Amino acid sequence: MFDLTGMTALVTGASGGIGSAIARGLAAQGARLALSGSNVDKLNSFATELGGDHVALPCNLSDGAAVDALVPQAVEALGGKLDILVNNAGVTRDNLAMRMKDEEWSDVISVNLEAAFRLARAAAKPMMKARFGRIISITSIVGVTGNPGQANYAASKAGLIGMSKALAQELASRGITVNCVAPGFIRSAMTDALNDAQKDAINVKIPAGKLGEGEDIGAAVVYLASREAGYVTGQTLHVNGGMAMI
Amino acid sequence: MSETADRVKKIVVEHLGVEAEKVTEDASFIDDLGADSLDIVELVMAFEEEFGVEIPDDAAEKIGTVKDAIDYIESKQ
């Protein structure tokens, strides 16, 4: 089950906490990866650590021309085909809406939503030809529930869900599925820095009683990327320990 | 029939899975050959690749029949 041997994937934000777990998950199932990220050193060391014949493709997702070039670069580096696109890269510029600057809004929408659309549009081309494709965007629980201080981030993540539903309808007849994975609280460098009282306050809200791990998200992505998930499209898979049941 | 016309018809037959006899020059992709809007996008992509021409969106919108496609491509060669 969920064997990805012979398949190729482009993962953005691949050197981050969740991104690297997604990359590990896909690679473990046999996929060959193009790893994209903005931190060149981090990306290269992750590619080396992962081993295999994966390739690192640094890209600044706030640069439109670089975004448009990324899918063609990945297709070339991966031997002429792209089966899976994982839009994982995301940024935050948290601020109360009343204080939020125009740039804080537009920077987040540009990287989290617009770049994801441009990459999906470009990836759909080879996928349509191949009559097979998997486009998976990492959204967030806050895209559905909202979160104070994150009007921009929540909008970008809700936008990914709507975009994926539209794309799913357009591309379903070509064997391409388009889905989202919505993490809840996942353990990361950021959550490690919280003190025990803060962690307890979070855990109370999570029926599972603990934070999720990057691997939990990686496993959800592997499933949606697999041939077995071919009849699942336009969906958002929530991975949040029961924190929100929607 | 020109060589371009032959190649265009071959792509249409392959892509839409219709019988070659139905692909006349007057045939409308949507009304006669059962294409949907996504098929048109794919056909335009296939023409661009086959003939090495770029078909911008405003030109693609005007391509309704097989003849429209042949004429546009020949005008760019």
PDB file of C-alpha atoms in Angstrom, chain B residues 12-69:
ATOM      1  CA  VAL B  12      -7.410  16.059 -32.723  1.00  0.00           C
ATOM      2  CA  VAL B  13      -8.177  12.409 -33.459  1.00  0.00           C
ATOM      3  CA  GLU B  14      -5.675  11.196 -30.882  1.00  0.00           C
ATOM      4  CA  HIS B  15      -6.634  13.654 -28.221  1.00  0.00           C
ATOM      5  CA  LEU B  16     -10.400  13.585 -28.463  1.00  0.00           C
ATOM      6  CA  GLY B  17     -10.642   9.931 -29.390  1.00  0.00           C
ATOM      7  CA  VAL B  18     -12.963  10.638 -32.327  1.00  0.00           C
ATOM      8  CA  GLU B  19     -13.079   8.953 -35.716  1.00  0.00           C
ATOM      9  CA  ALA B  20     -10.906  10.566 -38.371  1.00  0.00           C
ATOM     10  CA  GLU B  21     -13.875  11.009 -40.746  1.00  0.00           C
ATOM     11  CA  LYS B  22     -15.575  13.293 -38.247  1.00  0.00           C
ATOM     12  CA  VAL B  23     -12.616  15.654 -38.114  1.00  0.00           C
ATOM     13  CA  THR B  24     -13.550  17.787 -41.121  1.00  0.00           C
ATOM     14  CA  GLU B  25     -12.263  21.316 -41.471  1.00  0.00           C
ATOM     15  CA  ASP B  26     -15.659  22.748 -40.604  1.00  0.00           C
ATOM     16  CA  ALA B  27     -16.073  20.598 -37.502  1.00  0.00           C
ATOM     17  CA  SER B  28     -16.476  22.573 -34.273  1.00  0.00           C
ATOM     18  CA  PHE B  29     -14.394  21.160 -31.442  1.00  0.00           C
ATOM     19  CA  ILE B  30     -17.143  21.649 -28.899  1.00  0.00           C
ATOM     20  CA  ASP B  31     -20.357  21.196 -30.904  1.00  0.00           C
ATOM     21  CA  ASP B  32     -19.280  18.442 -33.309  1.00  0.00           C
ATOM     22  CA  LEU B  33     -16.360  16.679 -31.654  1.00  0.00           C
ATOM     23  CA  GLY B  34     -17.545  16.646 -28.037  1.00  0.00           C
ATOM     24  CA  ALA B  35     -14.645  18.642 -26.604  1.00  0.00           C
ATOM     25  CA  ASP B  36     -15.006  20.503 -23.323  1.00  0.00           C
ATOM     26  CA  SER B  37     -13.176  23.666 -22.307  1.00  0.00           C
ATOM     27  CA  LEU B  38     -10.318  21.699 -20.735  1.00  0.00           C
ATOM     28  CA  ASP B  39      -9.939  19.671 -23.963  1.00  0.00           C
ATOM     29  CA  ILE B  40      -9.469  22.955 -25.837  1.00  0.00           C
ATOM     30  CA  VAL B  41      -6.721  23.995 -23.426  1.00  0.00           C
ATOM     31  CA  GLU B  42      -5.017  20.639 -23.943  1.00  0.00           C
ATOM     32  CA  LEU B  43      -5.390  20.792 -27.732  1.00  0.00           C
ATOM     33  CA  VAL B  44      -3.842  24.262 -27.793  1.00  0.00           C
ATOM     34  CA  MET B  45      -0.951  22.947 -25.679  1.00  0.00           C
ATOM     35  CA  ALA B  46      -0.532  20.030 -28.064  1.00  0.00           C
ATOM     36  CA  PHE B  47      -0.554  22.325 -31.113  1.00  0.00           C
ATOM     37  CA  GLU B  48       2.024  24.593 -29.496  1.00  0.00           C
ATOM     38  CA  GLU B  49       4.283  21.656 -28.888  1.00  0.00           C
ATOM     39  CA  GLU B  50       3.816  20.015 -32.284  1.00  0.00           C
ATOM     40  CA  PHE B  51       4.344  23.172 -34.321  1.00  0.00           C
ATOM     41  CA  GLY B  52       6.640  25.164 -32.032  1.00  0.00           C
ATOM     42  CA  VAL B  53       4.319  28.159 -32.079  1.00  0.00           C
ATOM     43  CA  GLU B  54       2.887  30.117 -29.215  1.00  0.00           C
ATOM     44  CA  ILE B  55      -0.886  30.487 -29.205  1.00  0.00           C
ATOM     45  CA  PRO B  56      -1.822  33.294 -26.800  1.00  0.00           C
ATOM     46  CA  ASP B  57      -5.090  33.149 -24.881  1.00  0.00           C
ATOM     47  CA  ASP B  58      -6.880  35.738 -27.019  1.00  0.00           C
ATOM     48  CA  ALA B  59      -6.026  33.758 -30.171  1.00  0.00           C
ATOM     49  CA  ALA B  60      -6.934  30.446 -28.550  1.00  0.00           C
ATOM     50  CA  GLU B  61     -10.375  31.793 -27.674  1.00  0.00           C
ATOM     51  CA  LYS B  62     -11.076  32.385 -31.365  1.00  0.00           C
ATOM     52  CA  ILE B  63     -10.223  28.830 -32.370  1.00  0.00           C
ATOM     53  CA  GLY B  64     -13.599  27.120 -32.636  1.00  0.00           C
ATOM     54  CA  THR B  65     -13.205  24.791 -35.593  1.00  0.00           C
ATOM     55  CA  VAL B  66     -10.497  22.572 -37.015  1.00  0.00           C
ATOM     56  CA  LYS B  67     -10.032  25.076 -39.827  1.00  0.00           C
ATOM     57  CA  ASP B  68      -9.535  27.923 -37.329  1.00  0.00           C
ATOM     58  CA  ALA B  69      -6.673  25.975 -35.782  1.00  0.00           C
TER      59      ALA B  69
END
